[in-house]
């Protein structure tokens, strides 16, 4: 069974730039959620995708957007990067849209300078 | 306003003793609770969960207790092992934004041998 994978591991961007982060869900899982974890904080929910449709969204501005593909992999796009966007971005997959138990990838560390 | 609170940033326990990690919540609509463990440079790992219709769930050395009237849950680890040293996150969901998880800030557990 393949776990959740994310790429890249680390990324450095400049304020105002755009970034795309990628996630492959665990085999057999069709739901993907994205979280932002700032230093010293718990993960904060960004949005969730189920079968290529957004299934819920947290309190993040529209410049945070996502996609889910037919193979259930997913992308997180952030436009007009700000310094406060520097964080660990975590992707989690679950078996379906009613399953609370989510399985996380190792994360992408984004630094905005 | 933080809906899930872990008021102890850290906890130190000797090997073989019991570790008790606490979590308080404010949203009475939460219907599912989870505990995750996180090692440095890894994503959170699912440990154990409990539905709001139960007051206890046990899995090996890990037991979660839920007190709905007090809006409090706790994770007991018995016996504690050095490999349990990690950051522990309490999370909850009210099924309002898909199965989005609301996390606490975490408690760092150190188990000494």
mmCIF file of C-alpha atoms in Angstrom:
data_model
loop_
_atom_site.group_PDB
_atom_site.id
_atom_site.type_symbol
_atom_site.label_atom_id
_atom_site.label_comp_id
_atom_site.label_asym_id
_atom_site.label_seq_id
_atom_site.Cartn_x
_atom_site.Cartn_y
_atom_site.Cartn_z
ATOM 1 C CA UNK A 1 0.000 0.000 0.000
ATOM 2 C CA UNK A 2 1.466 3.355 -1.063
ATOM 3 C CA UNK A 3 1.193 6.201 1.411
ATOM 4 C CA UNK A 4 0.581 9.881 0.752
ATOM 5 C CA UNK A 5 3.430 11.561 -1.101
ATOM 6 C CA UNK A 6 4.081 15.265 -1.636
ATOM 7 C CA UNK A 7 6.411 17.265 -3.845
ATOM 8 C CA UNK A 8 8.570 19.190 -3.627
ATOM 9 C CA UNK A 9 9.999 18.710 -0.131
ATOM 10 C CA UNK A 10 11.228 22.268 0.181
ATOM 11 C CA UNK A 11 10.612 25.409 -1.834
ATOM 12 C CA UNK A 12 11.801 29.008 -1.635
ATOM 13 C CA UNK A 13 9.797 31.706 -3.407
ATOM 14 C CA UNK A 14 9.764 35.488 -3.507
ATOM 15 C CA UNK A 15 6.835 37.617 -2.345
ATOM 16 C CA UNK A 16 4.335 38.122 -5.163
ATOM 17 C CA UNK A 17 5.223 34.905 -6.981
ATOM 18 C CA UNK A 18 2.954 31.919 -7.526
ATOM 19 C CA UNK A 19 3.541 28.352 -6.327
ATOM 20 C CA UNK A 20 2.087 24.904 -7.051
ATOM 21 C CA UNK A 21 2.375 22.045 -4.579
ATOM 22 C CA UNK A 22 1.521 18.455 -5.467
ATOM 23 C CA UNK A 23 0.096 15.496 -3.600
ATOM 24 C CA UNK A 24 -0.563 11.861 -4.442
ATOM 25 C CA UNK A 25 -3.181 10.251 -2.246
ATOM 26 C CA UNK A 26 -2.904 6.870 -0.567
ATOM 27 C CA UNK A 27 -4.086 4.037 -2.791
ATOM 28 C CA UNK A 28 -7.818 3.464 -2.439
ATOM 29 C CA UNK A 29 -8.476 7.003 -1.165
ATOM 30 C CA UNK A 30 -10.620 9.437 -3.186
ATOM 31 C CA UNK A 31 -10.647 12.441 -0.847
ATOM 32 C CA UNK A 32 -7.785 14.894 -0.363
ATOM 33 C CA UNK A 33 -7.488 17.703 2.180
ATOM 34 C CA UNK A 34 -4.858 20.423 2.421
ATOM 35 C CA UNK A 35 -3.610 22.026 5.618
ATOM 36 C CA UNK A 36 -1.208 24.855 6.443
ATOM 37 C CA UNK A 37 0.953 24.479 9.543
ATOM 38 C CA UNK A 38 2.736 27.599 10.723
ATOM 39 C CA UNK A 39 5.610 27.329 13.179
ATOM 40 C CA UNK A 40 4.401 26.394 16.663
ATOM 41 C CA UNK A 41 0.804 25.934 15.529
ATOM 42 C CA UNK A 42 -1.414 23.014 14.673
ATOM 43 C CA UNK A 43 -2.388 22.325 11.058
ATOM 44 C CA UNK A 44 -5.084 24.664 9.750
ATOM 45 C CA UNK A 45 -7.618 23.395 7.199
ATOM 46 C CA UNK A 46 -7.446 25.015 3.744
ATOM 47 C CA UNK A 47 -9.853 22.929 1.644
ATOM 48 C CA UNK A 48 -10.946 19.410 0.798
ATOM 49 C CA UNK A 49 -11.604 17.731 -2.564
ATOM 50 C CA UNK A 50 -13.785 14.708 -3.211
ATOM 51 C CA UNK A 51 -13.925 13.210 -6.694
ATOM 52 C CA UNK A 52 -12.541 16.377 -8.308
ATOM 53 C CA UNK A 53 -15.020 18.718 -6.584
ATOM 54 C CA UNK A 54 -14.328 21.074 -3.655
ATOM 55 C CA UNK A 55 -16.062 19.539 -0.635
ATOM 56 C CA UNK A 56 -15.319 22.154 2.001
ATOM 57 C CA UNK A 57 -13.156 25.203 2.529
ATOM 58 C CA UNK A 58 -11.517 26.831 5.526
ATOM 59 C CA UNK A 59 -10.888 30.502 6.201
ATOM 60 C CA UNK A 60 -8.323 31.128 3.471
ATOM 61 C CA UNK A 61 -8.464 33.819 0.744
ATOM 62 C CA UNK A 62 -9.285 32.965 -2.902
ATOM 63 C CA UNK A 63 -5.616 33.181 -3.889
ATOM 64 C CA UNK A 64 -5.399 29.696 -2.365
ATOM 65 C CA UNK A 65 -6.914 27.346 -4.932
ATOM 66 C CA UNK A 66 -6.807 23.668 -5.674
ATOM 67 C CA UNK A 67 -7.456 20.896 -8.105
ATOM 68 C CA UNK A 68 -8.070 17.199 -7.876
ATOM 69 C CA UNK A 69 -7.421 14.932 -10.838
ATOM 70 C CA UNK A 70 -9.223 11.752 -11.987
ATOM 71 C CA UNK A 71 -6.519 9.626 -10.326
ATOM 72 C CA UNK A 72 -7.324 11.532 -7.051
ATOM 73 C CA UNK A 73 -3.949 13.278 -6.920
ATOM 74 C CA UNK A 74 -4.190 16.968 -6.089
ATOM 75 C CA UNK A 75 -2.540 20.366 -6.442
ATOM 76 C CA UNK A 76 -2.527 23.390 -4.173
ATOM 77 C CA UNK A 77 -1.888 26.705 -5.920
ATOM 78 C CA UNK A 78 -1.092 29.915 -4.107
ATOM 79 C CA UNK A 79 -0.973 33.202 -6.018
ATOM 80 C CA UNK A 80 0.550 36.520 -4.979
ATOM 81 C CA UNK A 81 2.633 34.953 -2.227
ATOM 82 C CA UNK A 82 2.964 36.838 1.042
ATOM 83 C CA UNK A 83 5.599 36.463 3.745
ATOM 84 C CA UNK A 84 2.963 34.934 6.083
ATOM 85 C CA UNK A 85 2.436 32.099 3.609
ATOM 86 C CA UNK A 86 5.726 30.621 4.807
ATOM 87 C CA UNK A 87 4.682 27.350 6.440
ATOM 88 C CA UNK A 88 4.574 23.574 6.153
ATOM 89 C CA UNK A 89 1.830 22.537 3.729
ATOM 90 C CA UNK A 90 0.336 19.156 4.480
ATOM 91 C CA UNK A 91 -1.796 16.998 2.264
ATOM 92 C CA UNK A 92 -4.006 14.280 3.749
ATOM 93 C CA UNK A 93 -6.096 11.624 2.066
ATOM 94 C CA UNK A 94 -9.085 9.676 3.313
ATOM 95 C CA UNK A 95 -11.167 6.828 1.995
ATOM 96 C CA UNK A 96 -14.247 8.886 1.164
ATOM 97 C CA UNK A 97 -15.883 12.201 1.928
ATOM 98 C CA UNK A 98 -17.489 10.945 5.155
ATOM 99 C CA UNK A 99 -14.351 9.404 6.637
ATOM 100 C CA UNK A 100 -12.818 11.495 9.394
ATOM 101 C CA UNK A 101 -9.580 9.519 9.587
ATOM 102 C CA UNK A 102 -7.100 11.295 7.375
ATOM 103 C CA UNK A 103 -3.610 10.104 6.514
ATOM 104 C CA UNK A 104 -0.967 12.743 6.038
ATOM 105 C CA UNK A 105 1.993 13.115 3.742
ATOM 106 C CA UNK A 106 5.368 14.461 4.933
ATOM 107 C CA UNK A 107 4.560 17.995 3.812
ATOM 108 C CA UNK A 108 6.158 20.703 1.685
ATOM 109 C CA UNK A 109 8.123 23.398 3.493
ATOM 110 C CA UNK A 110 7.487 26.728 1.732
ATOM 111 C CA UNK A 111 9.621 29.745 2.515
ATOM 112 C CA UNK A 112 8.602 33.134 1.108
ATOM 113 C CA UNK A 113 11.284 35.834 1.136
ATOM 114 C CA UNK B 1 -10.984 32.005 18.830
ATOM 115 C CA UNK B 2 -9.397 28.596 19.213
ATOM 116 C CA UNK B 3 -11.983 25.805 19.168
ATOM 117 C CA UNK B 4 -9.536 23.053 20.178
ATOM 118 C CA UNK B 5 -7.097 23.804 22.979
ATOM 119 C CA UNK B 6 -4.125 21.887 24.262
ATOM 120 C CA UNK B 7 -3.075 23.945 27.245
ATOM 121 C CA UNK B 8 0.115 22.052 28.078
ATOM 122 C CA UNK B 9 2.835 22.775 25.523
ATOM 123 C CA UNK B 10 5.033 20.013 26.933
ATOM 124 C CA UNK B 11 4.988 16.927 29.150
ATOM 125 C CA UNK B 12 7.887 14.859 30.504
ATOM 126 C CA UNK B 13 7.375 11.271 31.664
ATOM 127 C CA UNK B 14 9.628 8.399 32.670
ATOM 128 C CA UNK B 15 9.660 5.213 30.644
ATOM 129 C CA UNK B 16 7.076 2.708 31.890
ATOM 130 C CA UNK B 17 4.864 5.334 33.507
ATOM 131 C CA UNK B 18 1.555 6.683 32.236
ATOM 132 C CA UNK B 19 1.415 9.706 29.923
ATOM 133 C CA UNK B 20 -1.803 11.734 29.995
ATOM 134 C CA UNK B 21 -2.323 14.356 27.313
ATOM 135 C CA UNK B 22 -5.302 16.669 27.619
ATOM 136 C CA UNK B 23 -7.472 18.542 25.156
ATOM 137 C CA UNK B 24 -10.414 20.926 25.612
ATOM 138 C CA UNK B 25 -12.875 22.079 22.979
ATOM 139 C CA UNK B 26 -15.517 24.776 22.770
ATOM 140 C CA UNK B 27 -17.719 23.700 19.832
ATOM 141 C CA UNK B 28 -20.544 21.441 21.037
ATOM 142 C CA UNK B 29 -21.202 20.429 17.405
ATOM 143 C CA UNK B 30 -17.974 18.434 17.174
ATOM 144 C CA UNK B 31 -18.956 14.801 16.626
ATOM 145 C CA UNK B 32 -15.614 13.100 16.081
ATOM 146 C CA UNK B 33 -12.243 13.447 17.781
ATOM 147 C CA UNK B 34 -8.811 12.203 16.799
ATOM 148 C CA UNK B 35 -5.261 12.122 18.120
ATOM 149 C CA UNK B 36 -2.241 12.406 15.855
ATOM 150 C CA UNK B 37 1.455 12.000 16.604
ATOM 151 C CA UNK B 38 4.107 13.952 14.733
ATOM 152 C CA UNK B 39 7.841 13.380 14.531
ATOM 153 C CA UNK B 40 10.142 16.111 13.153
ATOM 154 C CA UNK B 41 10.278 16.234 9.333
ATOM 155 C CA UNK B 42 7.280 13.887 9.024
ATOM 156 C CA UNK B 43 3.564 14.423 8.568
ATOM 157 C CA UNK B 44 1.149 13.722 11.439
ATOM 158 C CA UNK B 45 0.405 10.020 11.980
ATOM 159 C CA UNK B 46 -3.106 8.952 12.964
ATOM 160 C CA UNK B 47 -3.159 7.297 16.408
ATOM 161 C CA UNK B 48 -6.672 6.798 17.686
ATOM 162 C CA UNK B 49 -10.141 8.317 17.380
ATOM 163 C CA UNK B 50 -13.452 8.454 19.175
ATOM 164 C CA UNK B 51 -16.988 9.245 18.140
ATOM 165 C CA UNK B 52 -19.066 11.613 20.277
ATOM 166 C CA UNK B 53 -21.474 8.765 21.049
ATOM 167 C CA UNK B 54 -18.760 6.949 23.005
ATOM 168 C CA UNK B 55 -16.798 7.888 26.110
ATOM 169 C CA UNK B 56 -13.813 5.581 25.713
ATOM 170 C CA UNK B 57 -11.834 3.919 22.957
ATOM 171 C CA UNK B 58 -8.828 1.688 23.451
ATOM 172 C CA UNK B 59 -6.127 0.490 21.075
ATOM 173 C CA UNK B 60 -3.201 -1.309 22.606
ATOM 174 C CA UNK B 61 -1.255 1.090 24.826
ATOM 175 C CA UNK B 62 -3.426 4.037 23.775
ATOM 176 C CA UNK B 63 -6.789 4.943 25.294
ATOM 177 C CA UNK B 64 -8.838 8.042 24.556
ATOM 178 C CA UNK B 65 -11.467 9.272 27.018
ATOM 179 C CA UNK B 66 -14.209 11.735 26.096
ATOM 180 C CA UNK B 67 -16.174 13.803 28.619
ATOM 181 C CA UNK B 68 -18.809 15.632 26.593
ATOM 182 C CA UNK B 69 -20.304 17.554 29.501
ATOM 183 C CA UNK B 70 -16.875 19.020 30.282
ATOM 184 C CA UNK B 71 -15.933 19.312 26.583
ATOM 185 C CA UNK B 72 -12.704 17.513 27.423
ATOM 186 C CA UNK B 73 -10.807 14.575 26.046
ATOM 187 C CA UNK B 74 -7.595 12.913 27.075
ATOM 188 C CA UNK B 75 -5.124 10.447 25.623
ATOM 189 C CA UNK B 76 -3.545 7.915 27.969
ATOM 190 C CA UNK B 77 -0.396 6.047 26.963
ATOM 191 C CA UNK B 78 0.485 3.088 29.168
ATOM 192 C CA UNK B 79 3.281 2.150 29.493
ATOM 193 C CA UNK B 80 5.141 5.074 27.945
ATOM 194 C CA UNK B 81 8.172 4.258 25.792
ATOM 195 C CA UNK B 82 11.029 6.492 24.579
ATOM 196 C CA UNK B 83 9.758 6.026 20.999
ATOM 197 C CA UNK B 84 6.555 7.799 22.045
ATOM 198 C CA UNK B 85 8.490 11.076 22.287
ATOM 199 C CA UNK B 86 6.835 13.325 19.700
ATOM 200 C CA UNK B 87 4.338 16.171 19.316
ATOM 201 C CA UNK B 88 0.755 15.036 19.912
ATOM 202 C CA UNK B 89 -2.131 16.872 18.276
ATOM 203 C CA UNK B 90 -5.761 16.685 19.274
ATOM 204 C CA UNK B 91 -8.212 17.237 16.387
ATOM 205 C CA UNK B 92 -11.981 17.451 16.023
ATOM 206 C CA UNK B 93 -14.579 17.690 13.273
ATOM 207 C CA UNK B 94 -18.180 18.924 13.040
ATOM 208 C CA UNK B 95 -18.715 17.801 9.445
ATOM 209 C CA UNK B 96 -19.497 21.394 8.394
ATOM 210 C CA UNK B 97 -16.728 21.688 5.782
ATOM 211 C CA UNK B 98 -16.504 18.145 4.566
ATOM 212 C CA UNK B 99 -14.565 16.210 7.176
ATOM 213 C CA UNK B 100 -12.229 19.111 7.907
ATOM 214 C CA UNK B 101 -10.191 18.614 11.044
ATOM 215 C CA UNK B 102 -9.683 21.414 13.555
ATOM 216 C CA UNK B 103 -6.362 20.950 15.360
ATOM 217 C CA UNK B 104 -4.988 22.092 18.681
ATOM 218 C CA UNK B 105 -1.493 23.551 18.912
ATOM 219 C CA UNK B 106 0.017 20.298 20.114
ATOM 220 C CA UNK B 107 1.774 18.941 23.203
ATOM 221 C CA UNK B 108 5.397 17.811 23.052
ATOM 222 C CA UNK B 109 5.832 14.547 24.966
ATOM 223 C CA UNK B 110 9.294 13.538 26.135
ATOM 224 C CA UNK B 111 9.723 10.029 27.540
ATOM 225 C CA UNK B 112 13.027 9.443 29.274
ATOM 226 C CA UNK B 113 14.595 6.025 29.858
#
